[in-house]
XYZ file of N, CA and C in Angstrom:
537
model
N 0.208 18.170 -6.150
C 0.777 17.841 -7.275
C 2.301 17.222 -6.690
N 2.794 17.985 -5.684
C 4.255 17.347 -5.224
C 4.206 16.097 -4.654
N 2.929 15.945 -3.878
C 2.817 14.702 -3.156
C 2.562 13.498 -4.263
N 1.967 13.865 -5.288
C 1.742 12.828 -6.434
C 3.123 12.413 -6.945
N 3.797 13.486 -7.204
C 5.224 13.297 -7.590
C 6.195 12.474 -6.851
N 5.868 12.575 -5.578
C 6.701 11.920 -4.611
C 6.099 10.433 -4.630
N 4.983 10.078 -4.690
C 4.483 8.831 -4.520
C 4.936 8.244 -6.021
N 4.884 8.839 -6.974
C 5.289 8.217 -8.286
C 6.830 7.867 -8.263
N 7.578 8.647 -7.653
C 8.885 8.470 -7.384
C 9.480 7.220 -6.491
N 8.422 7.288 -5.405
C 8.455 5.992 -4.516
C 8.263 4.670 -5.170
N 6.953 4.866 -5.989
C 6.718 3.552 -6.813
C 8.098 3.190 -7.751
N 8.543 3.967 -8.426
C 9.666 3.581 -9.318
C 10.798 3.138 -8.457
N 11.229 3.874 -7.303
C 12.263 3.430 -6.489
C 11.986 2.050 -5.886
N 10.797 1.895 -5.420
C 10.579 0.484 -4.789
C 10.602 -0.737 -5.854
N 9.805 -0.302 -7.097
C 10.082 -1.407 -8.178
C 11.261 -1.705 -8.786
N 12.232 -0.617 -8.653
C 13.567 -0.883 -9.133
C 14.570 -1.446 -8.189
N 14.382 -1.109 -6.922
C 15.399 -1.431 -6.112
C 15.004 -1.931 -4.660
N 13.611 -1.934 -4.631
C 13.171 -2.509 -3.395
C 12.990 -1.577 -2.236
N 12.838 -2.016 -0.808
C 12.678 -1.121 0.096
C 14.042 -0.246 0.366
N 15.035 -0.928 0.136
C 16.382 -0.157 0.416
C 16.590 1.007 -0.395
N 15.848 1.044 -1.525
C 15.882 2.096 -2.612
C 15.240 3.352 -1.937
N 14.168 3.048 -1.303
C 13.223 3.975 -1.015
C 13.715 4.900 0.297
N 14.535 6.022 -0.125
C 15.125 6.876 0.908
C 14.634 8.387 0.620
N 14.768 9.161 1.654
C 14.315 10.550 1.359
C 15.388 11.212 0.360
N 16.525 10.985 0.484
C 17.386 11.625 -0.525
C 17.337 10.996 -1.958
N 16.709 9.887 -2.044
C 16.397 9.464 -3.417
C 15.123 9.953 -3.831
N 14.303 10.200 -3.180
C 13.022 10.932 -3.400
C 13.127 12.226 -3.651
N 14.001 12.765 -3.201
C 14.275 14.408 -3.366
C 15.036 14.502 -4.677
N 16.067 13.380 -4.968
C 16.547 13.536 -6.355
C 15.650 13.356 -7.337
N 14.745 12.375 -7.298
C 13.758 11.832 -8.465
C 12.775 12.997 -8.671
N 12.554 13.709 -7.657
C 11.489 14.833 -7.711
C 12.128 16.268 -8.121
N 13.363 16.309 -7.758
C 14.088 17.748 -7.789
C 13.671 18.554 -6.607
N 13.175 17.866 -5.761
C 12.924 18.598 -4.447
C 14.101 18.530 -3.466
N 14.061 19.573 -2.673
C 15.083 19.549 -1.423
C 14.761 18.212 -0.626
N 15.573 17.741 0.078
C 15.280 16.705 0.949
C 14.366 17.063 2.020
N 14.672 18.334 2.554
C 13.917 18.934 3.752
C 12.349 19.127 3.285
N 12.240 19.152 1.877
C 10.684 19.514 1.297
C 9.880 17.983 1.404
N 10.874 16.864 1.146
C 10.082 15.851 1.434
C 9.679 15.517 2.663
N 10.350 15.901 3.729
C 9.805 15.797 5.006
C 8.525 16.469 5.346
N 8.306 17.637 4.561
C 7.174 18.386 4.522
C 5.860 17.618 4.437
N 6.090 16.566 3.267
C 4.970 15.709 2.943
C 4.742 14.513 3.758
N 5.903 13.939 4.007
C 6.052 12.610 4.778
C 6.904 12.636 5.932
N 6.644 12.303 7.019
C 7.410 12.078 8.265
C 8.473 11.128 8.289
N 8.157 9.836 7.788
C 9.050 8.562 7.482
C 8.791 7.860 6.269
N 9.534 6.927 6.074
C 9.452 5.968 5.027
C 7.987 5.277 5.169
N 7.875 5.066 6.512
C 6.485 4.343 6.839
C 5.230 4.999 6.327
N 5.380 6.288 6.466
C 4.251 7.163 6.094
C 4.203 7.064 4.556
N 5.305 7.084 3.846
C 5.003 7.019 2.211
C 4.544 5.798 1.970
N 4.866 4.547 2.783
C 4.255 3.263 2.416
C 2.925 3.240 2.598
N 2.380 3.905 3.763
C 1.023 3.964 4.228
C 0.258 4.632 3.049
N 0.872 5.606 2.605
C 0.072 6.363 1.431
C 0.122 5.681 0.309
N 0.935 4.948 -0.118
C 1.024 4.264 -1.289
C 0.129 2.814 -1.259
N -0.064 2.443 -0.073
C -1.055 1.526 0.181
C -2.615 1.973 0.072
N -2.605 3.360 0.753
C -3.958 3.802 0.644
C -4.338 4.196 -0.850
N -3.523 4.479 -1.743
C -3.836 4.968 -3.046
C -3.895 3.832 -3.870
N -2.771 2.812 -3.904
C -2.637 1.889 -5.022
C -3.487 0.661 -4.723
N -3.516 0.179 -3.498
C -4.224 -1.101 -3.189
C -5.661 -1.018 -3.575
N -6.457 -0.041 -3.457
C -7.894 -0.093 -3.909
C -7.970 -0.059 -5.544
N -7.200 0.572 -5.930
C -7.139 0.562 -7.549
C -6.958 -1.071 -8.186
N -5.801 -1.687 -7.386
C -5.616 -2.980 -7.865
C -6.727 -3.880 -7.487
N -7.333 -3.703 -6.147
C -8.654 -4.595 -5.769
C -9.693 -4.421 -6.574
N -9.885 -3.135 -7.055
C -10.911 -2.790 -8.043
C -10.817 -3.526 -9.145
N -9.389 -3.792 -9.951
C -9.344 -4.464 -10.993
C -9.560 -6.124 -10.865
N -9.352 -6.487 -9.515
C -9.459 -7.900 -9.412
C -11.060 -8.209 -9.015
N -11.694 -7.327 -8.395
C -12.986 -7.287 -8.369
C -13.953 -7.141 -9.635
N -13.329 -6.298 -10.509
C -14.070 -6.272 -11.850
C -13.977 -7.416 -12.807
N -12.686 -8.054 -12.624
C -12.786 -9.431 -13.257
C -13.497 -10.481 -12.846
N -13.599 -10.479 -11.681
C -14.498 -11.550 -10.926
C -16.094 -11.132 -11.380
N -16.308 -9.977 -11.381
C -17.809 -9.579 -11.812
C -18.177 -10.057 -13.243
N -17.090 -9.974 -14.014
C -17.230 -10.386 -15.274
C -17.356 -11.904 -15.657
N -17.033 -12.651 -14.551
C -17.058 -14.007 -14.706
C -18.488 -14.635 -14.338
N -18.807 -15.768 -14.842
C -20.085 -16.412 -14.762
C -19.775 -17.812 -14.000
N -20.296 -17.548 -12.864
C -20.271 -18.879 -11.759
C -19.186 -18.608 -10.848
N -19.406 -19.493 -9.677
C -18.293 -19.523 -8.573
C -16.856 -19.860 -9.039
N -16.772 -20.959 -9.868
C -15.363 -21.408 -10.278
C -14.854 -20.498 -11.179
N -15.604 -19.920 -12.037
C -15.100 -18.844 -13.028
C -14.677 -17.658 -12.253
N -15.239 -17.292 -11.282
C -14.996 -15.958 -10.393
C -13.633 -16.523 -9.600
N -13.424 -17.539 -9.159
C -12.175 -17.904 -8.434
C -11.123 -17.941 -9.473
N -11.349 -18.501 -10.763
C -10.271 -18.460 -11.638
C -9.855 -16.913 -11.993
N -10.772 -16.048 -12.167
C -10.621 -14.715 -12.472
C -9.839 -14.052 -11.493
N -10.288 -14.353 -10.108
C -9.479 -13.794 -9.045
C -7.904 -14.167 -9.002
N -7.807 -15.376 -9.218
C -6.370 -15.853 -9.344
C -5.476 -15.103 -10.687
N -6.149 -15.363 -11.841
C -5.538 -14.729 -12.993
C -5.385 -13.291 -12.861
N -6.270 -12.280 -12.466
C -6.074 -11.026 -12.466
C -5.041 -10.558 -11.381
N -4.891 -11.309 -10.276
C -3.826 -10.924 -9.334
C -2.605 -11.161 -10.048
N -2.287 -12.297 -10.650
C -1.124 -12.661 -11.169
C -0.636 -11.917 -12.285
N -1.742 -11.564 -13.121
C -1.422 -10.505 -14.331
C -1.079 -9.232 -13.749
N -1.508 -8.878 -12.593
C -1.011 -7.449 -12.067
C 0.386 -7.500 -11.506
N 0.974 -8.708 -11.415
C 2.302 -8.793 -10.842
C 3.287 -7.806 -11.451
N 3.211 -7.682 -12.707
C 4.166 -6.836 -13.553
C 4.025 -5.282 -13.385
N 2.567 -4.923 -12.753
C 2.357 -3.545 -12.788
C 3.175 -2.807 -11.586
N 3.723 -1.609 -11.991
C 4.393 -1.053 -10.901
C 3.747 -0.888 -9.587
N 2.490 -0.544 -9.507
C 1.756 -0.439 -8.343
C 1.931 -1.646 -7.531
N 1.884 -2.914 -8.081
C 1.843 -4.105 -7.415
C 3.274 -4.403 -6.906
N 4.164 -4.070 -7.673
C 5.623 -4.289 -7.436
C 5.974 -3.508 -6.119
N 5.619 -2.242 -6.058
C 5.770 -1.388 -4.843
C 5.092 -2.115 -3.753
N 3.818 -2.600 -3.839
C 3.135 -3.226 -2.558
C 4.021 -4.376 -2.160
N 4.334 -5.145 -2.978
C 5.281 -6.331 -2.742
C 6.615 -5.967 -2.197
N 7.140 -5.027 -2.703
C 8.640 -4.423 -2.071
C 8.294 -4.115 -0.685
N 7.146 -3.315 -0.517
C 6.807 -2.662 0.742
C 6.642 -3.868 1.848
N 5.736 -4.783 1.502
C 5.436 -5.797 2.520
C 6.604 -6.713 2.801
N 7.572 -6.872 2.047
C 8.830 -7.461 2.284
C 9.801 -6.655 3.293
N 9.505 -5.435 3.567
C 10.354 -4.670 4.111
C 9.939 -4.587 5.737
N 10.827 -4.000 6.426
C 10.534 -3.549 7.876
C 9.702 -2.361 8.030
N 8.487 -2.500 8.549
C 7.558 -1.442 8.557
C 6.928 -1.403 9.857
N 6.437 -0.222 10.274
C 5.760 0.125 11.613
C 4.492 -0.719 11.725
N 3.999 -0.877 12.778
C 2.747 -1.420 13.043
C 1.610 -0.925 12.349
N 1.790 0.287 12.300
C 0.557 1.061 11.388
C 0.436 0.708 9.964
N 1.527 0.696 9.412
C 1.664 0.194 7.938
C 1.390 -1.080 7.896
N 1.984 -2.101 8.655
C 1.509 -3.480 8.609
C 0.064 -3.750 8.663
N -0.457 -2.898 9.631
C -1.963 -3.118 9.872
C -2.879 -2.743 8.655
N -2.375 -1.635 7.945
C -3.055 -1.075 6.661
C -2.968 -2.091 5.576
N -1.683 -2.769 5.559
C -1.503 -3.838 4.494
C -2.394 -4.901 4.798
N -2.395 -5.510 6.128
C -3.259 -6.625 6.562
C -4.679 -6.369 6.162
N -5.230 -5.183 6.493
C -6.586 -4.782 6.285
C -7.101 -4.771 4.803
N -6.163 -4.169 3.964
C -6.106 -4.214 2.405
C -6.266 -5.701 1.934
N -5.264 -6.416 2.360
C -5.439 -7.938 1.997
C -6.792 -8.669 2.492
N -7.064 -8.204 3.654
C -8.544 -8.885 4.208
C -9.631 -8.365 3.334
N -9.588 -7.174 2.576
C -10.696 -6.875 1.669
C -10.506 -7.865 0.463
N -9.470 -8.123 -0.066
C -9.157 -8.810 -1.088
C -9.705 -10.265 -0.871
N -9.331 -10.940 0.211
C -9.713 -12.118 0.378
C -11.125 -12.165 0.621
N -11.938 -11.110 1.236
C -13.428 -11.193 1.318
C -14.034 -11.324 -0.003
N -13.499 -10.874 -1.137
C -14.033 -11.067 -2.522
C -14.372 -12.464 -2.920
N -13.335 -13.433 -2.421
C -13.514 -14.757 -2.886
C -14.627 -15.529 -1.958
N -14.732 -15.125 -0.728
C -15.521 -15.869 0.100
C -16.797 -16.227 -0.223
N -17.551 -15.368 -0.797
C -18.805 -15.763 -1.474
C -18.945 -16.808 -2.432
N -18.031 -16.886 -3.315
C -17.787 -17.785 -4.303
C -17.578 -19.133 -3.596
N -16.703 -19.136 -2.643
C -16.305 -20.363 -1.831
C -17.707 -20.981 -1.066
N -18.344 -20.129 -0.563
C -19.584 -20.410 0.345
C -20.588 -21.193 -0.847
N -20.643 -20.482 -1.936
C -21.538 -20.936 -3.076
C -21.007 -22.449 -3.460
N -19.799 -22.751 -3.463
C -19.309 -23.952 -3.709
C -19.485 -25.166 -2.727
N -20.067 -24.686 -1.379
C -20.281 -25.464 -0.381
C -19.153 -25.587 0.700
N -18.224 -24.714 0.696
C -17.353 -24.671 1.870
C -17.877 -24.510 3.089
N -17.572 -25.189 4.073
C -17.992 -25.108 5.422
C -17.620 -23.850 6.149
N -16.438 -23.604 5.912
C -15.434 -22.366 6.401
C -15.082 -21.565 5.317
N -16.003 -20.863 4.662
C -15.344 -20.204 3.544
C -14.256 -19.054 3.831
N -14.276 -18.510 4.829
C -13.354 -17.284 5.088
C -12.037 -18.226 5.436
N -11.871 -19.030 6.165
C -10.596 -19.895 6.157
C -10.203 -20.434 4.870
N -11.053 -20.805 4.254
C -10.736 -21.482 2.913
C -10.227 -20.448 1.894
N -10.800 -19.159 2.032
C -10.252 -18.061 1.095
C -8.837 -17.760 1.561
N -8.500 -17.574 3.049
C -7.094 -17.253 3.558
C -6.172 -18.315 3.069
N -6.729 -19.614 2.965
C -5.659 -20.446 2.642
C -5.442 -20.479 0.989
N -6.578 -20.228 0.365
C -6.621 -20.186 -1.090
C -5.635 -18.791 -1.581
N -5.848 -17.806 -0.931
C -4.949 -16.627 -0.936
C -3.334 -17.133 -0.818
N -3.007 -17.859 -0.022
C -1.760 -18.330 0.163
C -1.214 -18.903 -1.107
N -1.936 -19.683 -1.952
C -1.641 -20.168 -3.024
C -1.165 -18.980 -4.103
N -2.033 -17.916 -4.118
C -2.067 -16.870 -4.804
C -0.759 -16.010 -4.586
N -0.439 -15.884 -3.375
C 0.859 -15.290 -2.673
C 1.927 -15.929 -3.109
N 2.002 -17.289 -2.994
C 3.182 -18.022 -3.456
C 3.461 -18.031 -4.898
N 2.341 -17.784 -5.715
C 2.717 -17.853 -7.222
C 3.091 -16.332 -7.382
N 2.694 -15.276 -6.650
C 3.155 -13.933 -6.830
C 4.526 -14.021 -6.634
N 5.081 -14.385 -5.263
C 6.356 -14.468 -5.083
C 7.315 -15.104 -6.201
N 6.781 -16.332 -6.518
C 7.479 -17.056 -7.609
C 7.795 -16.263 -8.854
N 6.682 -15.557 -9.151
C 6.828 -14.517 -10.572
C 7.882 -13.493 -10.201
N 7.447 -12.799 -9.037
C 8.411 -11.871 -8.646
C 9.829 -12.084 -8.582
N 10.207 -13.141 -8.055
C 11.538 -13.598 -7.925
C 12.266 -13.900 -9.377
N 11.488 -13.845 -10.370
C 12.106 -14.269 -11.626
C 12.394 -15.749 -11.714
N 11.665 -16.448 -11.294
C 11.771 -18.066 -11.097
C 12.107 -18.634 -12.700
N 12.586 -19.888 -12.445
C 13.110 -20.650 -13.701
C 11.664 -20.630 -14.616
N 10.623 -20.948 -14.051
C 9.445 -21.226 -14.935
C 8.871 -19.877 -15.307
N 8.358 -20.010 -16.408
C 7.635 -18.891 -17.190
C 6.549 -18.285 -16.367
N 6.321 -17.067 -16.223
C 5.038 -16.649 -15.367
C 3.730 -17.300 -15.777
N 3.497 -17.484 -17.080
C 2.162 -18.121 -17.665
C 2.043 -19.510 -17.028
N 3.357 -20.256 -17.105
C 3.262 -21.395 -16.346
C 2.860 -21.509 -14.928
N 3.386 -20.632 -14.195
C 3.129 -20.317 -12.935
C 1.746 -20.076 -12.725
N 1.026 -19.207 -13.511
C -0.136 -18.626 -13.399
C -1.166 -20.004 -13.748
N -0.753 -20.814 -14.751
C -1.622 -21.952 -15.010
C -1.793 -23.009 -13.986
N -0.336 -23.143 -13.249
C -0.365 -24.275 -12.167
C -0.991 -23.496 -10.890
N -0.924 -22.224 -10.708
C -1.724 -21.764 -9.601
C -3.193 -21.892 -9.780
N -3.696 -21.592 -11.053
C -5.264 -21.666 -11.244
C -5.650 -23.187 -11.052
N -4.789 -24.164 -11.636
C -5.132 -25.492 -11.526
C -5.231 -25.891 -10.241
N -4.223 -25.635 -9.275
C -4.327 -25.856 -7.912
C -5.329 -25.256 -7.156
N -5.597 -24.095 -7.525
C -6.819 -23.361 -6.735
C -8.157 -23.968 -7.176
N -8.298 -24.234 -8.517
C -9.745 -24.777 -8.729
C -9.702 -26.289 -8.033
N -8.726 -27.008 -8.220
C -8.785 -28.518 -7.527
C -9.049 -28.168 -6.079
N -8.429 -27.286 -5.646
C -8.603 -27.080 -4.031
C -10.237 -26.691 -3.558
N -10.646 -25.629 -4.499
C -11.800 -25.156 -4.133
C -13.039 -26.209 -4.557
N -12.780 -27.130 -5.209
C -13.669 -28.224 -5.663
C -13.783 -29.376 -4.544
N -12.721 -29.278 -3.607
C -12.578 -30.215 -2.557
C -12.309 -31.512 -3.100
């Protein structure tokens, strides 16, 4: 129960203030625990980050996968992949993962984030192969670059409306996958 409260506090801190806000004193204050108690659950900020990724990323990926499963045909699946990821940008779980990935992490935490993103990219490989891409994995990685750029643009509060960013990313992705 305390672990879940600490993770919820970490999500809030990350979404409100980025990685700088994720400190053990702040976690203790948000949860009403003594700072020494926080260390009983997590040995470092990186350990908090790793657990957030382990808990939150699969939920986020499942939402993207479900959107793709509801779509009919490879192009519709690709569109669903882009739209669902960009729709999740406002979700606190996503904000936390973005804040985390922008921060300085140890090698273990970075590897967990890379592996999680690899699973996300794998979702679109089949659709790209169906569309005839000779190197669907490479295409998927490059395609994810478009999505990542749109995510950053939305997260930064760019001058464009998030809906316009989404539409531009979808159009660019679909043009790209058609070759």
